[in-house]
Structures are given as C-alpha cells and as structure tokens.
Amino acid sequence: MKKSKLLVLGLIAALALTGCGSKTKEEPKTTPDTGVTSTGIPNGTYTGEGEGKGGKIKVELTLEDGEIKKIDVLENSETPGFADAMQTITDAMIATNSFDVDSVSGATLTSTGFKTAVENAFKQTGASKDQLVVKEAAGTSNKEEREAAYTSDVVIVGAGGAGLTAAIEAANNGASVILIEKMPMEGGNTLISGGEYAAPGNWLQKEEGIEDSKDQFYEDVLKGGDYENDPKLVRTLADHALESAEWLRDEVNVTFEDYMLFFGGHSVKRSLVPKDASGVELISKLTQKAKEVGVITHLNTTAKELVVENDKVVAVKADFDGKEITYNANNGVVLATGGFGSNLEMRIKYNPEMNEKILSTNSVGSTGDGITMAEKVGAELVDMGYIQTYPTCDPELGTLLYVGDVRMEGRSILVNKEGKRFVEELERRDVISKAVVEQTGGVSYMFWDDASMKASGVNVQHKKEYDYLIENGILVKADTIEEAAAFFDIDAKELKKTIEKYNEYAKNGKDEEFNKRGTLTAFTDAPYYIMKSKPAIHHTMGGIKINTDANVVDTDGNVIKGLFAAGEVTGDIHGTNRLGSDAIADITVFGRIAGRNAAKAAK
Ligand code: ADP
C-alpha cells in the first residue's frame, strides 16, 4: 500500500464523527485527490467483498460529498439473471443515498452478498452510515406505476423458456401479448440450466455421421419415462424437436456450440449445447426477440387466480406490489409457470420422500403456482409424484455442477468412498441418484484425468464454478491418484484398482461391469481430479394435463376453453423420469404450440 494512502486514512480515522467502521480484511483504497468533506466522509473509491450465491462478490464504491455516486461490480460469479439484482440494489442505493434498501426477492443470497460487499467498502472510510446525506427515496425501480387492468389478446404467465417462446409465437401469429413474471427478471429454471437441447437428426449429428431419427428419440423418451408418458405428447415432442431447435437458431438467433453432449438414457449423442453451455444464451436471446416482436413484459407481477366466465378462462388476477391487477385475455391465457421443486409443502404432499433434507437446484420461483391455479378451474393433474433429482450437485448448496458435464462427454467415472464404481455413469438421472443415495455418506466422487479435462474443457467453460469448487474443497486436483483420493478419504488402493480395470475396458472397448455406453477413454494423464457431489431436486415431471394442441384438459377429459399450458408446469410428457436435455426441447416445442394456438383461439 502506498504511504500517501495511509496518511489519508489516518486523517480520516481522526476526523470521523461517529462510530468508526470496524476492521475488515480489505485494503483501504482512496483516490489520490480526495479530501474529507463536510459530512466527515472522505471522497474516494473503496473496494469491499461479500459472499453471494455463486461465491465472492467484489465491488468498488465511489463516494462524493457524502453521496453514493457509483457502485461497480469488479468480480462476481452470480448467474446473470441474479446479477441483475445487484443493478436493482445499486439503483435503489444511489436513489436513496442509503445502504438500507430491500433485497431483491428471489435473489436473496446475491442481494445479501452484494450489500455486504458495499457495506464493507464503506467501512474503509472509517465513517458511519449516518453521515451519508439524507435523501428522499425517489424513482426506485419499485415505484413503477400500474393500471388496475390491462387487456391483450393473449396473456402469458411466467417468463421462463416456455413463456417467452409462447409469447414470441403468439405475437408472430398476430396477437397482442402481455407476459407477466413474478420475479424481477426473466429466466426461471431455464436461465440456470445448461440449456442443452435434445434434437434428433440435427446438423452436428450429420457432420459426425451419427444416425438418429424422430422415432428413435420417441422411443428413448418413452423408455426413459418407463412408458408412463402420454405417447401422443411424446410423438409431438419427437416430431417437432429438430424444427424447433432450428427455429431457436435461425429465428431467435440462439448460438449453439459446435459440439454435442451425450446425456444419460439417450441411445445416441444428440444434445445441442447453447453458447457457453448455459441457459443464459437462450433466455437473453428469447427476451430480446420477445421485445422485438412487441411483447409487453410486466416483471414483479405474481399471477394469483384465473378468472372464468361462461366456461372460458378470460383473465388472470395478479399481484403487483400489494395491488391487484387484472389481465384480461381476449383469446387465451398460457400458463408457463414452471414446476414446483422449490415448494416444500407441495413436494411432500405429492411425494413424501422429497422432504426438507433434499437440496434443490431450482429457481425460487418454481413453486407450482400455475398447477394450483389450473387445478382450481378444474384442470386434471397428472404424475405429480414423479420428482427427479439430479445426481451430481453441490453437496452443500444443491446447485447443479456444470464442471460435472465431463461425465456427459463420457470422460469420467463415479466411485464411492470405498473407491469402487457403483453405477453406469450414463444411466438415467433417477437410476444414478438412487444408486448414489445408497453409497457411504449418500455422496459420489467423480474421477477424471488431465486428458479428459482438456478434451471436455469444463474448467475453461465453467471457470468460475471450477474456481469455486477448488476453493471450497468440493473438487481436488492432484498429481497422483493417491493424493486425490486422500483429500476425500477415499480408499486409494481400491480406486487405483478400479481405474486399472476401467482402463482395461477402454482398451477392449467394452465395460464388463456396467456396460457403459458411448466411447470409453482410459485415464492415464496426471493431474487427476475428484469432485464430490450428491443428488438434489431438479425437475418435477408431473403437472397440468394438456393435449397435443397445448390446451389444458379438465378432469372429465374436456378442453378448458381459453386455457393453454407449456413447459415444466405440464405433466405426462416425461413419464416417471425426464431424460437430460429433453426439457428445453419440450418447452420450445410446446411453448410454440401454446403461443400459436392461444393467438388463434376464439374470442
Ligand atoms: P419452463 O422451463 O417451463 O419455462 P421456468 O422455470 O424456466 O419454466 O420458468 C417459469 C417462470 O414462471 C419463472 O420465471 C417463474 O418465476 C415464473 N412464475 C412462477 N409462478 C408465477 C406466478 N404466479 N406469476 C408469474 N410468474 C410466475
């Protein structure tokens, strides 16, 4: 640290009027030309750190004449949708010249981490928060005005992947569209997913010479769901999956990577990967497209109830900032509110095993609201007990770990504390999850080598997550297998034997123990990696019964007029178990159908 800065700080501490800030780990920083103002707060820029949902958040706070002028985020690993919460809080802090602003609902961890970082930066001044110039709160984002009622041809509830897709297609079919979303940003579970898309017969499969067909995909989806799925819905999904992927690519400008992933339970490698292997690419492009085609989006607006008149759903009642707003729909309402993985009560009601002990990968918005609203107007609910856990999640937070995608490249094995494999690594998620739960400590350890790391590139593509995992002792990188095993107290001798055996299988091209599909690659190159993980709730297969036109069906099998649904809010498409990367195909195919048909529905 420069001496001049120390001098300035000494002066600040001496002049601070009240409650000197507590010590922090941060190195105090001020700009060279600063001085202490009449408020007793020195002008300058200060850095501070906090802990968000994805790890460290580092900010730079600029103060001038006792006022917050600027807050820049220097470092963060928050998912972009959640990162928007930091902007919302920044706006509120600047508008009110105070650090005491509300957290953004649904992004509590990010909000807390960000606020802590800002307050830690402020502590560097040695001044007290009371010394900030008092300002009236004006123009903060929550002051948005709303009418008591709106009318459009189509009202869409939920701005995740399915809702945005439906909104675009409804607008493309001539409808005026209002999309309401309860969170402060678009995205839902789609945003925090890897965004992979199962597309049979796709352009990359052709380049790689992989034979695939709609029929083969149809069969895989049915088999993956233990044939509990509605075959007609699966047929629609299989028949339109590729054309809807092309629609995303060509009409919505989604960029796909030039490689595919092999998801568990599929018979061939067929899953497209959006840019950076992240749902962010999908949501940002869908949001942009929705704006371009004239969709009006109302954020922070929670749908509460469907209004039925003369046997037709004609409106949605919603809450905005404590005020009831009615959204009238001339033609139709589309429910696209996602699943109920974050609603503990509902989870336990339909599947008591999915209790509070099980972590969840889900967005906090996945509370089954659409299912509850639809049920109240007579909709049939199907498969509600089928709740999927994702096998390899953060053992502390439940977050889905994308570094673990090395598995879907066929380049890792799963072992237990005893150093032994216990399941086929490309099995269905439910099968792997069940097997993991039965192992010592209910966890698995994923093992791979340097060549696999390089081939998959997961440490580069998901660098922030990789750093977080290493820093938090969830992933270890070591020069020898023994060293890696010792880190997690895994039986190293057995692990070495397991790897030798696996390398032999790779040489012979056949996994004698678990018959692992795809190409087998031997582990020979140090350094070696081991990642600890456990299953967490990921997808709720059950939901509202729809037909192939995305009409909601009632308990007597009749269509409920004016009501459509698409995405995770619906049931019967995936049966007992959804295969990886089928959800994005599902929300796109059925989102488009719902949007189109709602636009065309009789007034
Ligand atoms: P899908 O994959 O089916 O599109 P997502 O989870 O991606 O599902 O998106 C569902 C969206 O619906 C989320 O953004 C969620 O916040 C939103 N949502 C859930 N309940 C409501 C509600 N009552 N009102 C408005 N939006 C809702």
CSV table of C-alpha atoms in Angstrom, one decimal, residues 131-426:
chain,number,residue,atom,x,y,z
A,131,GLN,CA,-23.1,10.6,7.9
A,132,LEU,CA,-24.5,10.0,4.4
A,133,VAL,CA,-26.5,12.9,3.1
A,134,VAL,CA,-30.2,12.1,3.8
A,135,LYS,CA,-32.2,11.9,0.6
A,136,GLU,CA,-35.9,11.2,-0.1
A,137,ALA,CA,-36.4,7.9,-1.9
A,138,ALA,CA,-37.3,8.8,-5.4
A,139,GLY,CA,-37.5,6.9,-8.6
A,140,THR,CA,-36.5,3.5,-7.3
A,141,SER,CA,-37.5,0.6,-9.5
A,142,ASN,CA,-40.4,-0.5,-7.2
A,143,LYS,CA,-42.1,2.8,-7.8
A,144,GLU,CA,-43.3,1.6,-11.3
A,145,GLU,CA,-46.9,2.6,-11.9
A,146,ARG,CA,-49.5,0.1,-12.9
A,147,GLU,CA,-53.1,0.4,-14.1
A,148,ALA,CA,-55.8,-1.7,-12.4
A,149,ALA,CA,-56.5,-3.6,-15.6
A,150,TYR,CA,-54.9,-4.5,-18.9
A,151,THR,CA,-56.3,-6.2,-21.9
A,152,SER,CA,-54.5,-8.1,-24.6
A,153,ASP,CA,-55.3,-11.0,-27.0
A,154,VAL,CA,-53.0,-13.3,-25.1
A,155,VAL,CA,-51.8,-13.3,-21.5
A,156,ILE,CA,-48.8,-15.5,-20.7
A,157,VAL,CA,-47.9,-16.3,-17.1
A,158,GLY,CA,-44.2,-17.0,-16.4
A,159,ALA,CA,-41.3,-15.6,-18.3
A,160,GLY,CA,-39.0,-18.7,-18.4
A,161,GLY,CA,-38.2,-20.6,-21.6
A,162,ALA,CA,-41.7,-21.8,-22.3
A,163,GLY,CA,-43.4,-18.5,-21.5
A,164,LEU,CA,-41.0,-16.4,-23.6
A,165,THR,CA,-41.3,-18.9,-26.5
A,166,ALA,CA,-45.1,-18.9,-26.3
A,167,ALA,CA,-45.1,-15.1,-26.2
A,168,ILE,CA,-43.0,-14.8,-29.3
A,169,GLU,CA,-45.1,-17.2,-31.3
A,170,ALA,CA,-48.4,-15.6,-30.1
A,171,ALA,CA,-47.1,-12.3,-31.3
A,172,ASN,CA,-45.8,-13.8,-34.5
A,173,ASN,CA,-49.4,-15.0,-35.1
A,174,GLY,CA,-50.8,-11.5,-34.9
A,175,ALA,CA,-51.8,-11.4,-31.2
A,176,SER,CA,-51.1,-8.6,-28.8
A,177,VAL,CA,-49.3,-10.2,-25.9
A,178,ILE,CA,-48.7,-9.4,-22.2
A,179,LEU,CA,-46.3,-11.6,-20.4
A,180,ILE,CA,-46.3,-11.5,-16.6
A,181,GLU,CA,-43.4,-12.7,-14.4
A,182,LYS,CA,-43.3,-12.8,-10.6
A,183,MET,CA,-39.6,-12.4,-10.3
A,184,PRO,CA,-37.6,-9.2,-11.0
A,185,MET,CA,-36.1,-10.8,-14.1
A,186,GLU,CA,-36.9,-13.3,-16.9
A,187,GLY,CA,-35.5,-16.7,-16.8
A,188,GLY,CA,-36.8,-19.2,-14.3
A,189,ASN,CA,-35.2,-22.6,-14.2
A,190,THR,CA,-34.3,-22.3,-17.9
A,191,LEU,CA,-31.9,-19.5,-17.1
A,192,ILE,CA,-29.9,-21.5,-14.5
A,193,SER,CA,-30.0,-24.7,-16.7
A,194,GLY,CA,-27.2,-25.7,-19.0
A,195,GLY,CA,-29.7,-25.1,-21.8
A,196,GLU,CA,-28.9,-28.3,-23.7
A,197,TYR,CA,-31.4,-29.4,-26.3
A,198,ALA,CA,-32.1,-32.9,-27.5
A,199,ALA,CA,-32.6,-32.7,-31.3
A,200,PRO,CA,-32.8,-35.9,-33.2
A,201,GLY,CA,-31.3,-35.8,-36.7
A,202,ASN,CA,-29.6,-32.5,-36.0
A,203,TRP,CA,-26.8,-30.8,-38.1
A,204,LEU,CA,-24.0,-31.8,-35.8
A,205,GLN,CA,-25.1,-35.5,-35.8
A,206,LYS,CA,-25.0,-35.4,-39.6
A,207,GLU,CA,-21.4,-34.0,-39.6
A,208,GLU,CA,-20.3,-36.7,-37.1
A,209,GLY,CA,-22.1,-39.4,-39.0
A,210,ILE,CA,-24.4,-40.3,-36.1
A,211,GLU,CA,-27.6,-42.0,-37.2
A,212,ASP,CA,-30.7,-40.8,-35.5
A,213,SER,CA,-34.4,-40.3,-36.1
A,214,LYS,CA,-37.6,-38.9,-34.6
A,215,ASP,CA,-38.7,-42.5,-34.0
A,216,GLN,CA,-35.6,-43.3,-32.1
A,217,PHE,CA,-36.0,-40.2,-29.9
A,218,TYR,CA,-39.6,-41.0,-29.4
A,219,GLU,CA,-38.7,-44.5,-28.2
A,220,ASP,CA,-35.9,-43.1,-25.9
A,221,VAL,CA,-38.3,-40.6,-24.2
A,222,LEU,CA,-40.9,-43.3,-23.6
A,223,LYS,CA,-38.4,-45.8,-22.3
A,224,GLY,CA,-36.7,-43.1,-20.1
A,225,GLY,CA,-40.1,-42.4,-18.6
A,226,ASP,CA,-40.9,-46.1,-18.0
A,227,TYR,CA,-43.7,-45.8,-20.6
A,228,GLU,CA,-45.8,-43.8,-18.2
A,229,ASN,CA,-45.7,-40.9,-20.6
A,230,ASP,CA,-48.6,-39.9,-22.9
A,231,PRO,CA,-47.4,-41.3,-26.2
A,232,LYS,CA,-49.3,-38.6,-28.2
A,233,LEU,CA,-47.5,-35.8,-26.4
A,234,VAL,CA,-44.2,-37.7,-26.9
A,235,ARG,CA,-44.9,-38.0,-30.6
A,236,THR,CA,-45.5,-34.3,-30.8
A,237,LEU,CA,-42.2,-33.6,-29.0
A,238,ALA,CA,-40.2,-36.0,-31.1
A,239,ASP,CA,-41.7,-34.8,-34.4
A,240,HIS,CA,-41.1,-31.1,-33.7
A,241,ALA,CA,-37.9,-31.1,-31.6
A,242,LEU,CA,-35.5,-30.6,-34.5
A,243,GLU,CA,-37.5,-28.0,-36.3
A,244,SER,CA,-37.9,-26.0,-33.1
A,245,ALA,CA,-34.2,-26.2,-32.4
A,246,GLU,CA,-33.7,-24.7,-35.9
A,247,TRP,CA,-36.3,-22.1,-35.1
A,248,LEU,CA,-34.2,-21.1,-32.0
A,249,ARG,CA,-31.1,-21.0,-34.1
A,250,ASP,CA,-32.5,-19.2,-37.2
A,251,GLU,CA,-35.3,-17.1,-35.9
A,252,VAL,CA,-34.3,-16.3,-32.3
A,253,ASN,CA,-30.6,-16.2,-33.1
A,254,VAL,CA,-29.5,-18.6,-30.4
A,255,THR,CA,-25.9,-19.6,-30.9
A,256,PHE,CA,-25.1,-23.3,-30.5
A,257,GLU,CA,-21.7,-24.6,-29.8
A,258,ASP,CA,-20.1,-26.9,-32.4
A,259,TYR,CA,-20.2,-30.0,-30.2
A,260,MET,CA,-22.9,-32.1,-28.6
A,261,LEU,CA,-23.3,-33.9,-25.2
A,262,PHE,CA,-24.3,-37.4,-24.6
A,263,PHE,CA,-27.0,-37.3,-21.9
A,264,GLY,CA,-27.9,-40.3,-19.8
A,265,GLY,CA,-30.6,-42.6,-21.1
A,266,HIS,CA,-30.4,-41.4,-24.7
A,267,SER,CA,-29.4,-44.1,-27.2
A,268,VAL,CA,-27.2,-41.7,-29.2
A,269,LYS,CA,-25.4,-38.4,-28.7
A,270,ARG,CA,-28.0,-35.9,-29.8
A,271,SER,CA,-27.9,-32.9,-27.4
A,272,LEU,CA,-27.1,-29.5,-28.8
A,273,VAL,CA,-25.3,-27.1,-26.5
A,274,PRO,CA,-26.1,-23.4,-26.5
A,275,LYS,CA,-23.2,-20.8,-26.3
A,276,ASP,CA,-21.2,-21.3,-23.1
A,277,ALA,CA,-23.3,-24.3,-22.2
A,278,SER,CA,-25.7,-22.0,-20.4
A,279,GLY,CA,-29.4,-21.2,-20.3
A,280,VAL,CA,-28.3,-17.6,-20.3
A,281,GLU,CA,-27.9,-17.7,-24.1
A,282,LEU,CA,-31.4,-19.0,-24.5
A,283,ILE,CA,-33.1,-16.5,-22.2
A,284,SER,CA,-31.2,-13.5,-23.3
A,285,LYS,CA,-32.0,-14.2,-27.0
A,286,LEU,CA,-35.6,-15.1,-26.3
A,287,THR,CA,-36.1,-11.9,-24.2
A,288,GLN,CA,-34.6,-9.8,-27.0
A,289,LYS,CA,-36.8,-11.5,-29.6
A,290,ALA,CA,-39.9,-11.0,-27.4
A,291,LYS,CA,-39.2,-7.3,-27.2
A,292,GLU,CA,-38.6,-7.1,-31.0
A,293,VAL,CA,-42.0,-8.7,-31.8
A,294,GLY,CA,-43.8,-6.3,-29.4
A,295,VAL,CA,-44.4,-8.5,-26.3
A,296,ILE,CA,-45.0,-6.4,-23.2
A,297,THR,CA,-43.5,-7.9,-20.1
A,298,HIS,CA,-44.5,-7.0,-16.6
A,299,LEU,CA,-42.0,-8.1,-14.0
A,300,ASN,CA,-42.5,-8.4,-10.2
A,301,THR,CA,-46.1,-9.4,-11.0
A,302,THR,CA,-47.4,-12.6,-9.5
A,303,ALA,CA,-50.4,-14.4,-11.0
A,304,LYS,CA,-52.8,-15.5,-8.3
A,305,GLU,CA,-56.0,-16.6,-9.9
A,306,LEU,CA,-57.7,-17.5,-13.2
A,307,VAL,CA,-61.0,-15.8,-14.0
A,308,VAL,CA,-63.6,-18.0,-15.7
A,309,GLU,CA,-66.7,-16.6,-17.5
A,310,ASN,CA,-69.1,-18.7,-19.5
A,311,ASP,CA,-66.9,-21.7,-19.2
A,312,LYS,CA,-63.9,-19.8,-20.7
A,313,VAL,CA,-60.8,-18.5,-19.0
A,314,VAL,CA,-60.9,-14.8,-19.7
A,315,ALA,CA,-58.4,-13.2,-17.3
A,316,VAL,CA,-55.7,-13.6,-14.8
A,317,LYS,CA,-55.7,-11.8,-11.5
A,318,ALA,CA,-52.3,-10.8,-10.3
A,319,ASP,CA,-50.5,-9.0,-7.5
A,320,PHE,CA,-48.1,-6.2,-8.1
A,321,ASP,CA,-46.6,-4.5,-5.0
A,322,GLY,CA,-49.7,-5.4,-3.0
A,323,LYS,CA,-52.1,-4.1,-5.6
A,324,GLU,CA,-54.5,-6.4,-7.5
A,325,ILE,CA,-54.2,-6.1,-11.3
A,326,THR,CA,-56.5,-7.8,-13.8
A,327,TYR,CA,-55.0,-9.0,-17.0
A,328,ASN,CA,-57.9,-9.6,-19.5
A,329,ALA,CA,-57.2,-12.0,-22.3
A,330,ASN,CA,-59.4,-11.7,-25.5
A,331,ASN,CA,-58.2,-15.0,-26.9
A,332,GLY,CA,-56.4,-17.1,-24.4
A,333,VAL,CA,-54.2,-17.5,-21.3
A,334,VAL,CA,-51.0,-19.6,-21.4
A,335,LEU,CA,-49.6,-21.0,-18.1
A,336,ALA,CA,-45.9,-21.3,-18.2
A,337,THR,CA,-45.0,-21.1,-14.6
A,338,GLY,CA,-42.6,-24.0,-14.4
A,339,GLY,CA,-42.5,-26.8,-11.8
A,340,PHE,CA,-42.8,-27.0,-8.0
A,341,GLY,CA,-39.3,-28.1,-7.0
A,342,SER,CA,-39.0,-25.1,-4.6
A,343,ASN,CA,-42.3,-25.7,-2.9
A,344,LEU,CA,-41.6,-28.0,0.0
A,345,GLU,CA,-45.2,-28.3,1.1
A,346,MET,CA,-46.3,-29.4,-2.4
A,347,ARG,CA,-43.3,-31.7,-2.8
A,348,ILE,CA,-44.1,-33.5,0.4
A,349,LYS,CA,-47.9,-33.6,-0.4
A,350,TYR,CA,-47.2,-35.5,-3.7
A,351,ASN,CA,-44.0,-37.4,-2.7
A,352,PRO,CA,-43.2,-37.5,1.0
A,353,GLU,CA,-39.6,-38.7,0.2
A,354,MET,CA,-38.8,-35.3,-1.3
A,355,ASN,CA,-38.6,-33.6,2.1
A,356,GLU,CA,-36.6,-30.8,3.5
A,357,LYS,CA,-33.5,-33.0,3.7
A,358,ILE,CA,-33.1,-32.9,0.0
A,359,LEU,CA,-31.5,-29.9,-1.5
A,360,SER,CA,-32.8,-28.4,-4.8
A,361,THR,CA,-31.2,-27.0,-8.0
A,362,ASN,CA,-34.4,-25.0,-8.7
A,363,SER,CA,-35.1,-21.3,-9.0
A,364,VAL,CA,-37.0,-19.9,-6.0
A,365,GLY,CA,-39.9,-19.1,-8.4
A,366,SER,CA,-40.6,-22.8,-9.1
A,367,THR,CA,-43.5,-23.0,-6.6
A,368,GLY,CA,-46.2,-24.7,-8.7
A,369,ASP,CA,-48.4,-21.6,-8.8
A,370,GLY,CA,-49.7,-22.5,-12.3
A,371,ILE,CA,-50.6,-26.0,-11.2
A,372,THR,CA,-52.6,-24.7,-8.2
A,373,MET,CA,-54.4,-22.1,-10.3
A,374,ALA,CA,-55.3,-24.6,-13.0
A,375,GLU,CA,-56.5,-27.2,-10.5
A,376,LYS,CA,-58.9,-24.6,-9.1
A,377,VAL,CA,-60.6,-24.2,-12.5
A,378,GLY,CA,-60.9,-27.9,-13.0
A,379,ALA,CA,-57.7,-29.0,-14.7
A,380,GLU,CA,-56.5,-32.5,-14.4
A,381,LEU,CA,-53.2,-33.0,-12.7
A,382,VAL,CA,-51.0,-36.0,-13.7
A,383,ASP,CA,-47.9,-37.7,-12.5
A,384,MET,CA,-47.5,-35.4,-9.6
A,385,GLY,CA,-45.4,-37.8,-7.5
A,386,TYR,CA,-42.7,-38.1,-10.1
A,387,ILE,CA,-39.9,-35.8,-8.9
A,388,GLN,CA,-36.5,-36.0,-10.4
A,389,THR,CA,-33.2,-35.5,-8.6
A,390,TYR,CA,-30.1,-34.5,-10.5
A,391,PRO,CA,-27.3,-36.9,-9.4
A,392,THR,CA,-24.3,-34.7,-9.2
A,393,CYS,CA,-24.9,-31.4,-7.4
A,394,ASP,CA,-23.1,-29.3,-4.9
A,395,PRO,CA,-23.1,-31.3,-1.6
A,396,GLU,CA,-23.7,-28.1,0.4
A,397,LEU,CA,-25.9,-25.9,-1.7
A,398,GLY,CA,-27.6,-28.3,-4.1
A,399,THR,CA,-26.6,-26.2,-7.1
A,400,LEU,CA,-26.1,-28.2,-10.3
A,401,LEU,CA,-22.4,-28.6,-11.1
A,402,TYR,CA,-21.6,-28.0,-14.7
A,403,VAL,CA,-18.0,-29.0,-14.2
A,404,GLY,CA,-19.5,-32.4,-13.9
A,405,ASP,CA,-20.5,-32.3,-17.6
A,406,VAL,CA,-17.2,-34.1,-18.2
A,407,ARG,CA,-19.4,-37.1,-17.4
A,408,MET,CA,-21.7,-36.4,-20.4
A,409,GLU,CA,-18.6,-36.3,-22.6
A,410,GLY,CA,-18.2,-39.9,-21.5
A,411,ARG,CA,-14.9,-39.0,-19.8
A,412,SER,CA,-15.4,-39.6,-16.1
A,413,ILE,CA,-16.4,-42.4,-13.7
A,414,LEU,CA,-18.3,-42.3,-10.5
A,415,VAL,CA,-16.9,-44.0,-7.4
A,416,ASN,CA,-17.8,-44.3,-3.8
A,417,LYS,CA,-15.8,-43.8,-0.6
A,418,GLU,CA,-14.6,-47.4,-1.0
A,419,GLY,CA,-13.0,-46.5,-4.3
A,420,LYS,CA,-15.5,-48.6,-6.4
A,421,ARG,CA,-17.7,-47.8,-9.3
A,422,PHE,CA,-21.4,-48.5,-8.5
A,423,VAL,CA,-23.5,-47.5,-11.5
A,424,GLU,CA,-23.3,-46.9,-15.2
A,425,GLU,CA,-22.2,-43.2,-15.5
A,426,LEU,CA,-24.5,-42.6,-18.4
